Short mmCIF file of C-alpha atoms in Angstrom, two decimals:
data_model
loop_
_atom_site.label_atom_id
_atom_site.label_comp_id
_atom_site.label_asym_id
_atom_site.label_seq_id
_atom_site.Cartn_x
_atom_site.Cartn_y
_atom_site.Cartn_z
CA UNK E 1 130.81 28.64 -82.47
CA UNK E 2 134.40 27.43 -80.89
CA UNK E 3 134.01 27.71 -76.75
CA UNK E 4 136.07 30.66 -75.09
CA UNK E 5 137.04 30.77 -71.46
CA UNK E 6 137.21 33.65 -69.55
CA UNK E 7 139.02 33.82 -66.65
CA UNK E 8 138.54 36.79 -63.11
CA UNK E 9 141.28 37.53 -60.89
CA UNK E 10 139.11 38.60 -57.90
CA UNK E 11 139.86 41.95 -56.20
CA UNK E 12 137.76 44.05 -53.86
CA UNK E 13 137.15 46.58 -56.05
CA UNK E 14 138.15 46.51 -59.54
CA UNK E 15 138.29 42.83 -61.02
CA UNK E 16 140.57 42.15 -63.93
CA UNK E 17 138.56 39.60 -66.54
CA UNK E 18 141.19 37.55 -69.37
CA UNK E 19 139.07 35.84 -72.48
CA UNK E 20 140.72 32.77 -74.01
CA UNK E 21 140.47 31.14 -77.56
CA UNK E 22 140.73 27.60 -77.88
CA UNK E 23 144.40 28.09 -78.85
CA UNK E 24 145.21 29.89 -75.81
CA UNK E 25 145.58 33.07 -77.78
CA UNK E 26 144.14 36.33 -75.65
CA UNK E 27 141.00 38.00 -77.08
CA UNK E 28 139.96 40.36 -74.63
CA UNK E 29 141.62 41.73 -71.13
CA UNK E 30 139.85 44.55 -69.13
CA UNK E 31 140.17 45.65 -65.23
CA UNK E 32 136.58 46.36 -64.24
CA UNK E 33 134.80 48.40 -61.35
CA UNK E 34 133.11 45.41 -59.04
CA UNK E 35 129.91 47.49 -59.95
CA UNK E 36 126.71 46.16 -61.32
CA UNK E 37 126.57 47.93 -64.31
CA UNK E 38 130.18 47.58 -65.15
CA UNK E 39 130.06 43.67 -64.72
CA UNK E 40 126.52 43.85 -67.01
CA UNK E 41 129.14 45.26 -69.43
CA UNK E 42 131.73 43.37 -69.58
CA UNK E 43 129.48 40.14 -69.68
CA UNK E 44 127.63 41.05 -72.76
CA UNK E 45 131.21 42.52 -74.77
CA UNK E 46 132.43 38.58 -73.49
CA UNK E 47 129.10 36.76 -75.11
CA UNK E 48 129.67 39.26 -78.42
CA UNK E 49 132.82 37.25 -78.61
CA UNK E 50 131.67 33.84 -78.36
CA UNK E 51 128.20 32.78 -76.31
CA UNK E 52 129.99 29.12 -75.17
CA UNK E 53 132.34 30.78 -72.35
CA UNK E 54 133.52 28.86 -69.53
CA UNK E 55 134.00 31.26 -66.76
CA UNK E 56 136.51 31.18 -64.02
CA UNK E 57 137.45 33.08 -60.83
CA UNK E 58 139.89 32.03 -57.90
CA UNK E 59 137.48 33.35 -55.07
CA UNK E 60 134.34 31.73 -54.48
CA UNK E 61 132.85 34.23 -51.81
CA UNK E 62 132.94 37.61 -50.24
CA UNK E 63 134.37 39.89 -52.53
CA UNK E 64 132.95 37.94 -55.88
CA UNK E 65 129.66 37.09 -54.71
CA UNK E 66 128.38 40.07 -56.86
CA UNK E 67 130.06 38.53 -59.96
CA UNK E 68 129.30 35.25 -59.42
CA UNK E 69 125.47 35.87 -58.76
CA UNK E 70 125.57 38.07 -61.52
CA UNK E 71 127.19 34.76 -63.79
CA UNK E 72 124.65 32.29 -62.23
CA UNK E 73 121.70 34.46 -62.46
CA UNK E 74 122.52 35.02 -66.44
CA UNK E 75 122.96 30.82 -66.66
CA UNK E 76 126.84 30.87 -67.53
CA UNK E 77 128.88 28.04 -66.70
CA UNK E 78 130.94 29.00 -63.79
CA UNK E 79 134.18 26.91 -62.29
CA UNK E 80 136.33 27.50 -59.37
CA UNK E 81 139.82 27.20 -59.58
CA UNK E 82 141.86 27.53 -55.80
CA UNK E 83 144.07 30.47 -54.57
CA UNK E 84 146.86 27.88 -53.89
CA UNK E 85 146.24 26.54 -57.41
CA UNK E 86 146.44 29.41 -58.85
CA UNK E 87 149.79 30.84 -57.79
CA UNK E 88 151.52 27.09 -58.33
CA UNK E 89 150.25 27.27 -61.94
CA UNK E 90 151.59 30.79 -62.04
CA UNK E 91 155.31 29.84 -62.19
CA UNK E 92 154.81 27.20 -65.45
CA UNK E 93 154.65 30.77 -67.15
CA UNK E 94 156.62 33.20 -68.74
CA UNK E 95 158.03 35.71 -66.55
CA UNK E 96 158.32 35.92 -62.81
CA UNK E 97 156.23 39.35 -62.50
CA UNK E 98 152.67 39.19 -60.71
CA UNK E 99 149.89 41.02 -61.99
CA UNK E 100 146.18 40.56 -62.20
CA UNK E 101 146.10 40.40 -65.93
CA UNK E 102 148.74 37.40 -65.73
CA UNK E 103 146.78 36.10 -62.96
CA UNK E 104 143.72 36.11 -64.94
CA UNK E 105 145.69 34.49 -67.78
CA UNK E 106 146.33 31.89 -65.51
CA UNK E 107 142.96 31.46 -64.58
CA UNK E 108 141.69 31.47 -67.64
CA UNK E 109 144.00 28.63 -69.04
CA UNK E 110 143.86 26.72 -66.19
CA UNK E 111 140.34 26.54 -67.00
CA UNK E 112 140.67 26.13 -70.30
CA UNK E 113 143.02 22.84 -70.17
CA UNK E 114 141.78 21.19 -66.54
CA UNK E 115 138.37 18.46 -66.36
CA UNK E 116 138.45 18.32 -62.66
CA UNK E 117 137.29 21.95 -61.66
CA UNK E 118 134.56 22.53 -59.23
CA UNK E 119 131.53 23.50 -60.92
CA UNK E 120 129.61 26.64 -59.14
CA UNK E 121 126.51 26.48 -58.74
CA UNK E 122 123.21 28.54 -56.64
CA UNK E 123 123.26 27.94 -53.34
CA UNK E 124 119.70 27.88 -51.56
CA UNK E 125 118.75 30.56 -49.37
CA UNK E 126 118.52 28.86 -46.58
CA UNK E 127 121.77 28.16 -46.59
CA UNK E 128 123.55 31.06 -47.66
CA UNK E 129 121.61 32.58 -44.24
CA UNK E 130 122.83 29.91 -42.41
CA UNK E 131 126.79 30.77 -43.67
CA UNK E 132 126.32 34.10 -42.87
CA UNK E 133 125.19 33.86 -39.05
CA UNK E 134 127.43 31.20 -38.42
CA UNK E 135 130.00 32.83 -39.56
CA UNK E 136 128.47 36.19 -37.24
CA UNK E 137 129.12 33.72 -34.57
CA UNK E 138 132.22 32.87 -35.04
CA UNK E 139 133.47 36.27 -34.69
CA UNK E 140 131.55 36.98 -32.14
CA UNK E 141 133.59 34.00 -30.12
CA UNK E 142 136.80 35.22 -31.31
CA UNK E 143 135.88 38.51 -29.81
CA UNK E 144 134.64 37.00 -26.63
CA UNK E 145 138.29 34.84 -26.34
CA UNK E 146 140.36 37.63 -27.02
CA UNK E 147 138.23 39.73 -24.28
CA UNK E 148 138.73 37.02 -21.79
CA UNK E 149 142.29 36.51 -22.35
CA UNK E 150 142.71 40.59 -22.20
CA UNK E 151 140.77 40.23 -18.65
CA UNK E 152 143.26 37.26 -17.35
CA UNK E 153 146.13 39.37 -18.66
CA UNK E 154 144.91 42.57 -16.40
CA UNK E 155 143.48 40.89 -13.32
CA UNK E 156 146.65 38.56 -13.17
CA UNK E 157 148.75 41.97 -13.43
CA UNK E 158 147.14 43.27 -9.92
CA UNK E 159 145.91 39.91 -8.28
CA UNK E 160 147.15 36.83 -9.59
CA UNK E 161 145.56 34.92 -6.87
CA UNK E 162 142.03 35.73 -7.91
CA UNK E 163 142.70 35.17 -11.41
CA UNK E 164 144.11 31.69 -10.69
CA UNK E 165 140.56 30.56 -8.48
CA UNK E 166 137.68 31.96 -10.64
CA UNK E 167 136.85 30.34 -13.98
CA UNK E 168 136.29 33.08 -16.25
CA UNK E 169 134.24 30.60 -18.60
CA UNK E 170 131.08 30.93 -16.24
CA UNK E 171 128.58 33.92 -15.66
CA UNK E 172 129.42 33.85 -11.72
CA UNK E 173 133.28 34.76 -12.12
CA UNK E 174 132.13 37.46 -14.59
CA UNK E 175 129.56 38.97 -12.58
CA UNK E 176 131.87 39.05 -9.27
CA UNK E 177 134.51 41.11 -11.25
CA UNK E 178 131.51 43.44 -12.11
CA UNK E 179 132.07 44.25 -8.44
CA UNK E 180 135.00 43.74 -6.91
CA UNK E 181 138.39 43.55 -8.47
CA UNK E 182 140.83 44.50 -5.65
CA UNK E 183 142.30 41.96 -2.81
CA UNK E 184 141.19 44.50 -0.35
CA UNK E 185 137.85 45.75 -1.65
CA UNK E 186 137.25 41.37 -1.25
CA UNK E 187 138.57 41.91 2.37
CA UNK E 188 136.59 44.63 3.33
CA UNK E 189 133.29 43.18 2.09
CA UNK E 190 133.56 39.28 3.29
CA UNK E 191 132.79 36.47 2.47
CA UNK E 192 129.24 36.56 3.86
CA UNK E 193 128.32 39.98 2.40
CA UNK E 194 129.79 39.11 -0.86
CA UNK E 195 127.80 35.70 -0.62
CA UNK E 196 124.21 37.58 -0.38
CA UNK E 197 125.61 40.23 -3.00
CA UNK E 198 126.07 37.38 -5.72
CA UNK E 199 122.87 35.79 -4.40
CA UNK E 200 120.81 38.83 -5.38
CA UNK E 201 122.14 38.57 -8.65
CA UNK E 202 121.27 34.91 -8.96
CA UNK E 203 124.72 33.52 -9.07
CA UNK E 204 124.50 29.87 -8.84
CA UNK E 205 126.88 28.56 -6.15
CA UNK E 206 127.63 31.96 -4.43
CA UNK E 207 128.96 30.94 -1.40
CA UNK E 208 131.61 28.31 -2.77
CA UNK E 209 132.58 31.65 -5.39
CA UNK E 210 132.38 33.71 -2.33
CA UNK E 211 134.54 31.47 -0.48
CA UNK E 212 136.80 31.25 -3.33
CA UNK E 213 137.38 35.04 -3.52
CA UNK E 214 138.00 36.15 -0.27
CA UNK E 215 140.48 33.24 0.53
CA UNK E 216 142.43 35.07 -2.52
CA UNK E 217 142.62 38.06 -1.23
CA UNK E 218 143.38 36.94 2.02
CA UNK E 219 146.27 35.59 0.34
CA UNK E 220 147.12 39.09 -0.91
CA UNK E 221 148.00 41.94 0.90
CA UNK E 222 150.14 44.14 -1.31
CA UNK E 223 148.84 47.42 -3.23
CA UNK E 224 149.94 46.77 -6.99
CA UNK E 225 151.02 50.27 -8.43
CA UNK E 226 148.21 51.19 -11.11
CA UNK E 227 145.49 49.18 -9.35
CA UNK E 228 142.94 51.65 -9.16
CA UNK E 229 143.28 52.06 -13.00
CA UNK E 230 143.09 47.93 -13.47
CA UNK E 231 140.36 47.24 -11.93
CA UNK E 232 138.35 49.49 -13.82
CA UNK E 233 139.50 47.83 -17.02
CA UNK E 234 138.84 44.70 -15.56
CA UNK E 235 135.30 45.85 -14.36
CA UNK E 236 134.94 46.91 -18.57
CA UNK E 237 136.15 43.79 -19.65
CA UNK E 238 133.76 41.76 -17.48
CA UNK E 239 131.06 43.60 -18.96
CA UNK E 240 131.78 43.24 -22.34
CA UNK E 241 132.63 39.60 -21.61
CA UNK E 242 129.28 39.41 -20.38
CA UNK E 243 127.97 40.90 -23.62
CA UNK E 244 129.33 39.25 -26.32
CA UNK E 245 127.99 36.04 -24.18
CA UNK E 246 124.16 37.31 -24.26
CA UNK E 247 124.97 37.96 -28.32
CA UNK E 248 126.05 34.79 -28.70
CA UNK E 249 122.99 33.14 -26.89
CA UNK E 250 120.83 34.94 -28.89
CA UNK E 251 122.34 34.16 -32.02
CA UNK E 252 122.43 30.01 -31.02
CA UNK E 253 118.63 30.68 -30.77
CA UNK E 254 118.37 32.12 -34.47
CA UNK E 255 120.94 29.72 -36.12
CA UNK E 256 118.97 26.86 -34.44
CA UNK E 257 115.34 28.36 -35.92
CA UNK E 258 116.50 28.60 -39.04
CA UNK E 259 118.42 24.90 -39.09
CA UNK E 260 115.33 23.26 -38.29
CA UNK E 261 113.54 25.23 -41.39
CA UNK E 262 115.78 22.91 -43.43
CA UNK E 263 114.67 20.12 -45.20
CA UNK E 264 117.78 17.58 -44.12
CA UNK E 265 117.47 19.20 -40.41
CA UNK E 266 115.73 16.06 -39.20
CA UNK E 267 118.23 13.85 -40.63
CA UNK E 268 121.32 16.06 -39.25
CA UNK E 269 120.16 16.39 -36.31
CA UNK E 270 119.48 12.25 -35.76
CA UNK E 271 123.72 11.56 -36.05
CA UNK E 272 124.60 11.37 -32.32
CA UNK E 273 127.18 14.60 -32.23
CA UNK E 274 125.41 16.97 -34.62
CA UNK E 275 123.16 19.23 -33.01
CA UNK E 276 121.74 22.04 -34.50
CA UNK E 277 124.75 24.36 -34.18
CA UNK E 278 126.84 22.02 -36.12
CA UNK E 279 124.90 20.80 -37.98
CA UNK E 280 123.89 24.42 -39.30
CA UNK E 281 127.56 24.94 -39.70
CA UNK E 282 127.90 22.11 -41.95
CA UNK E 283 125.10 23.32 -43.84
CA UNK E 284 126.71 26.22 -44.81
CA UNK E 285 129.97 24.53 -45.90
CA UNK E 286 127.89 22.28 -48.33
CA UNK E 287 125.51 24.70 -49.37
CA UNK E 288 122.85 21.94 -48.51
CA UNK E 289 123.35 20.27 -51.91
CA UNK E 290 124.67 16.61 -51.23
CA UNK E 291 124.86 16.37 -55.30
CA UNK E 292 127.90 18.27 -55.26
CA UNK E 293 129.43 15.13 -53.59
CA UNK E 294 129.20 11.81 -56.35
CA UNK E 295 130.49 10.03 -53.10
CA UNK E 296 131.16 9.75 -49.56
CA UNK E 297 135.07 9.68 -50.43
CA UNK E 298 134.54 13.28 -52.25
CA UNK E 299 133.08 14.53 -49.06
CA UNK E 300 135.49 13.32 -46.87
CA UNK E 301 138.07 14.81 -49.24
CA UNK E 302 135.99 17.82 -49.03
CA UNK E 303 136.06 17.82 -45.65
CA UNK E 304 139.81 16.89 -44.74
CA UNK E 305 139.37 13.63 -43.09
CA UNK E 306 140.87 11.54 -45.68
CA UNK E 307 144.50 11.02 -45.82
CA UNK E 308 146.59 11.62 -49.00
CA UNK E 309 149.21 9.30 -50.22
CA UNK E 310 152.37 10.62 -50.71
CA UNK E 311 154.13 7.88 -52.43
CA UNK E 312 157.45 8.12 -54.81
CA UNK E 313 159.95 5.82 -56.56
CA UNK E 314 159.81 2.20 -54.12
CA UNK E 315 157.68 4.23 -51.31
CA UNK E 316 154.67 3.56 -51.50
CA UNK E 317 151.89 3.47 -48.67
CA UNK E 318 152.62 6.87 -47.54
CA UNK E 319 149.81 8.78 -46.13
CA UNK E 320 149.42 12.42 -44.93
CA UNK E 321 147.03 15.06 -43.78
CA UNK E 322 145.87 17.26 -47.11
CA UNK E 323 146.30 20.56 -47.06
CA UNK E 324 143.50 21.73 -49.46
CA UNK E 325 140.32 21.30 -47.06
CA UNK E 326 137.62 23.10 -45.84
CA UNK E 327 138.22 23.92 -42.73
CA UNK E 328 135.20 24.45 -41.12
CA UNK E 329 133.70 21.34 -42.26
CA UNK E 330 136.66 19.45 -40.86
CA UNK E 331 135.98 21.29 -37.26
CA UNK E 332 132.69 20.13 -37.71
CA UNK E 333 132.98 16.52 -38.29
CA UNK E 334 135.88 16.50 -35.74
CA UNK E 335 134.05 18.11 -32.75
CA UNK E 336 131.18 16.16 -33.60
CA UNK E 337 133.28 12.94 -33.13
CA UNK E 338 134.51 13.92 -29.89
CA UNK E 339 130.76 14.88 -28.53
CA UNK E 340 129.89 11.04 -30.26
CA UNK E 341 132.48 9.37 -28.55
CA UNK E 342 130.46 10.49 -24.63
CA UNK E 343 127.28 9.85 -25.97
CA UNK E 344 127.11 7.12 -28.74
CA UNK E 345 128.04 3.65 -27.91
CA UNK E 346 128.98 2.71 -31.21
CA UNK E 347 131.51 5.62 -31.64
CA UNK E 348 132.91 4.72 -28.24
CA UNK E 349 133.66 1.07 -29.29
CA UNK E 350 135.38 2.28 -32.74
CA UNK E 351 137.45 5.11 -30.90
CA UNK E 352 138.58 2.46 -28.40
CA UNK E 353 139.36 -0.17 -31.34
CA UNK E 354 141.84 2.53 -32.76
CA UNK E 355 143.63 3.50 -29.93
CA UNK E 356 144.04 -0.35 -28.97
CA UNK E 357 145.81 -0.50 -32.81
CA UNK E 358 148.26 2.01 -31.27
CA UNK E 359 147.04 4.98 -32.69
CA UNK E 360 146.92 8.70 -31.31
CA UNK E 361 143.54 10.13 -29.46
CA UNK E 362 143.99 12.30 -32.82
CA UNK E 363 144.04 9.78 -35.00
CA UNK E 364 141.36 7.96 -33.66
CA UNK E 365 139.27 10.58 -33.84
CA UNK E 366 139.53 11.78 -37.23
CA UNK E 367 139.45 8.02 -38.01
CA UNK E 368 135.87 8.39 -36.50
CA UNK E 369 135.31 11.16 -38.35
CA UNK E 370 135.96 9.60 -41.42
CA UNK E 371 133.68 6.71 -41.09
CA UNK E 372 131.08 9.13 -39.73
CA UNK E 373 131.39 11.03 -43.07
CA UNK E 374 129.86 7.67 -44.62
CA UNK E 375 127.05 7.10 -42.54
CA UNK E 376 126.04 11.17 -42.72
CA UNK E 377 126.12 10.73 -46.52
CA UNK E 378 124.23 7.56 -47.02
CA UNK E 379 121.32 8.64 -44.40
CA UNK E 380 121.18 12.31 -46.15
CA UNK E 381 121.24 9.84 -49.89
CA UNK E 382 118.71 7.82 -48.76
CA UNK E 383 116.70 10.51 -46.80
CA UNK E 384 115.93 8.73 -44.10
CA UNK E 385 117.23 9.59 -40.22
CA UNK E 386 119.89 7.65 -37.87
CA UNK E 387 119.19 4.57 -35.93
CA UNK E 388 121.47 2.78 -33.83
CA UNK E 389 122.56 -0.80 -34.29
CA UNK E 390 121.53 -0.34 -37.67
CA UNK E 391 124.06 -0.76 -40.60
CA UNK E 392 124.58 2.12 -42.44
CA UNK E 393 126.32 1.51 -45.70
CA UNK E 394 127.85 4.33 -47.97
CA UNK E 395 127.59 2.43 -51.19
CA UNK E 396 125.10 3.62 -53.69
#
């Protein structure tokens, strides 16, 4: 029987599903309720058509991970096809109109004429845990930024000088502005009072905070209008600071448990830069399956750390940063770089080679990056954990 392709636009709750001949010519198009039952439906009136489908969809996550589990878990052939992709291809066709049936057309057809589609397959458990608290963390940071930045925006409002000498990073700062928030309130209580109030509350270096604080608001002897109300918003924001950072402790401690339940944890873990939060984090952007990746190049690519020519007519030798990467992997073989380059002697003398070629701290380190890509996917090949001074070659 002649191989169909059926192509999903994604949506969060209907999706609309195209089937394709070999010709091109449309045999079935239905919007569908991102429901169990109705996706049962729908893939049993496709496999009455033809039971060689290719299936397509332009989201790989979130909204379609009912759908696609529902695809897997039946053993259909499942490719990806990009967002970006997706609405480039769209203006080749007729019409300048968006809907999700052309969409799906698109889809479909895309998949119908392209080789180079990434194939989707099960991702382990482990690792599909692993995405999900790490990307629980990552909001949870957000949050705690946007928190702090609200605080610095209402303490600098009513004292400006206090803002400007505590470092809102560290537990101490936080837990003085549990307390005092007021140039006088600082005055009244001094410095040795305040000193034995943050010791009781185990703040380390008290008396250089306490210092700190009541030279502000010695600095400070004007009554802002609204004070009163501030510093009660500032005393809320300090708390919830305080919060989100016990939440995010806790959830270091559970993304760490379950990295080391991993069997390529040991290896991860060995590169000088990856520790277990990264290294979780990376993880979850390959799924844990390094035979997704045929080479180090295609995980670099992956990973946006390989430049892309750009070359046309007599230029040639034109290089660029892609724009189709994922960028959470790239974060974490960038910020693992920078950690390498303080505590790895080998990354130190590669970073300084670059930068004596003239190139940008940037550069160099995603240069770093990139050759770190190589060693990470030969050790994780050839299962066995990083050593320094030993070669490490990429080659299969």
């Amino acid at each position: 029987m002649a191989r169909i392709w059926a192509g999903t636009d994604i949506g969060k709750t209907h999706h609309h599903c195209v089937v394709l001949d070999v010709e091109g010519g449309r045999l079935l198009s239905r919007r569908v309720l991102n429901d169990e039952p109705d996706l049962l439906a729908l893939l049993a009136d496709v496999l009455a058509l033809g039971e060689d489908v290719v299936w397509a969809v332009d989201v790989a996550d979130g909204t379609a991970a009912l759908w696609i589990n529902v695809l897997l878990n039946h053993g259909q052939q499942l490719v990806y096809i990009p967002g970006l992709a997706v609405n480039r291809a769209s203006a080749g066709y007729r019409g300048t109109g968006k809907t999700d049936a052309k969409d799906a057309t698109v889809i479909a057809d895309q998949a119908r004429m392209r080789r180079d589609l990434t194939v989707l397959r099960p991702d382990e458990e482990l690792a599909v845990e692993l995405r999900i608290l790490t990307g629980r963390r990552s909001d949870l940071t957000a949050d705690r930024t946007r928190r702090i930045n609200r605080l610095r925006g209402q303490l600098t409002g009513i004292f400006p000088a206090l803002e400007r000498a505590l470092d809102l990073g560290n537990v101490g700062p936080l837990i003085l502005l549990t307390g005092y928030q007021t140039p006088a309130a600082l005055r009244r209580t001094g410095r040795t009072r305040l000193t034995t109030w943050l010791r009781n509350r185990k703040v380390r270096g008290a008396e250089d905070l306490a210092q700190a604080a009541v030279d502000a608001a010695e600095r400070q002897h004007t009554t802002v209008a609204g004070e009163k109300i501030a510093a009660q918003v500032v005393h809320t924001l300090a708390k919830e600071v305080m919060g989100l950072n016990e939440q995010i402790s806790e959830m270091d401690k559970l993304i760490a448990a379950r990295f080391r339940e991993h069997e390529l944890a040991e290896v991860i873990a060995s590169m000088p830069g990856l520790g277990p939060l990264l290294g979780a984090e990376f993880l979850a952007a390959t799924g844990g399956d390094m035979s997704r990746f045929t080479s180090s190049d295609r995980l670099a690519s992956f990973a946006g750390v390989a430049p892309v020519p750009r070359d046309s007519g007599q230029v040639s030798g034109n290089l660029h940063r892609p724009r189709r990467y994922h960028r959470g992997l790239q974060r974490v073989f960038y910020t693992s770089a920078l950690i390498s380059i303080r505590n790895c002697e080998a990354s130190r003398r590669f970073y300084e080679r670059k930068r004596a070629e003239g190139k940008r701290h940037t550069q160099a380190v995603l240069a770093l990056a990139r050759r770190r890509v190589n060693v990470l996917w030969a050790l994780i090949r050839d299962g066995r954990c990083y050593q320094p001074g030993l070669p490490v070659t990429a080659a299969a």
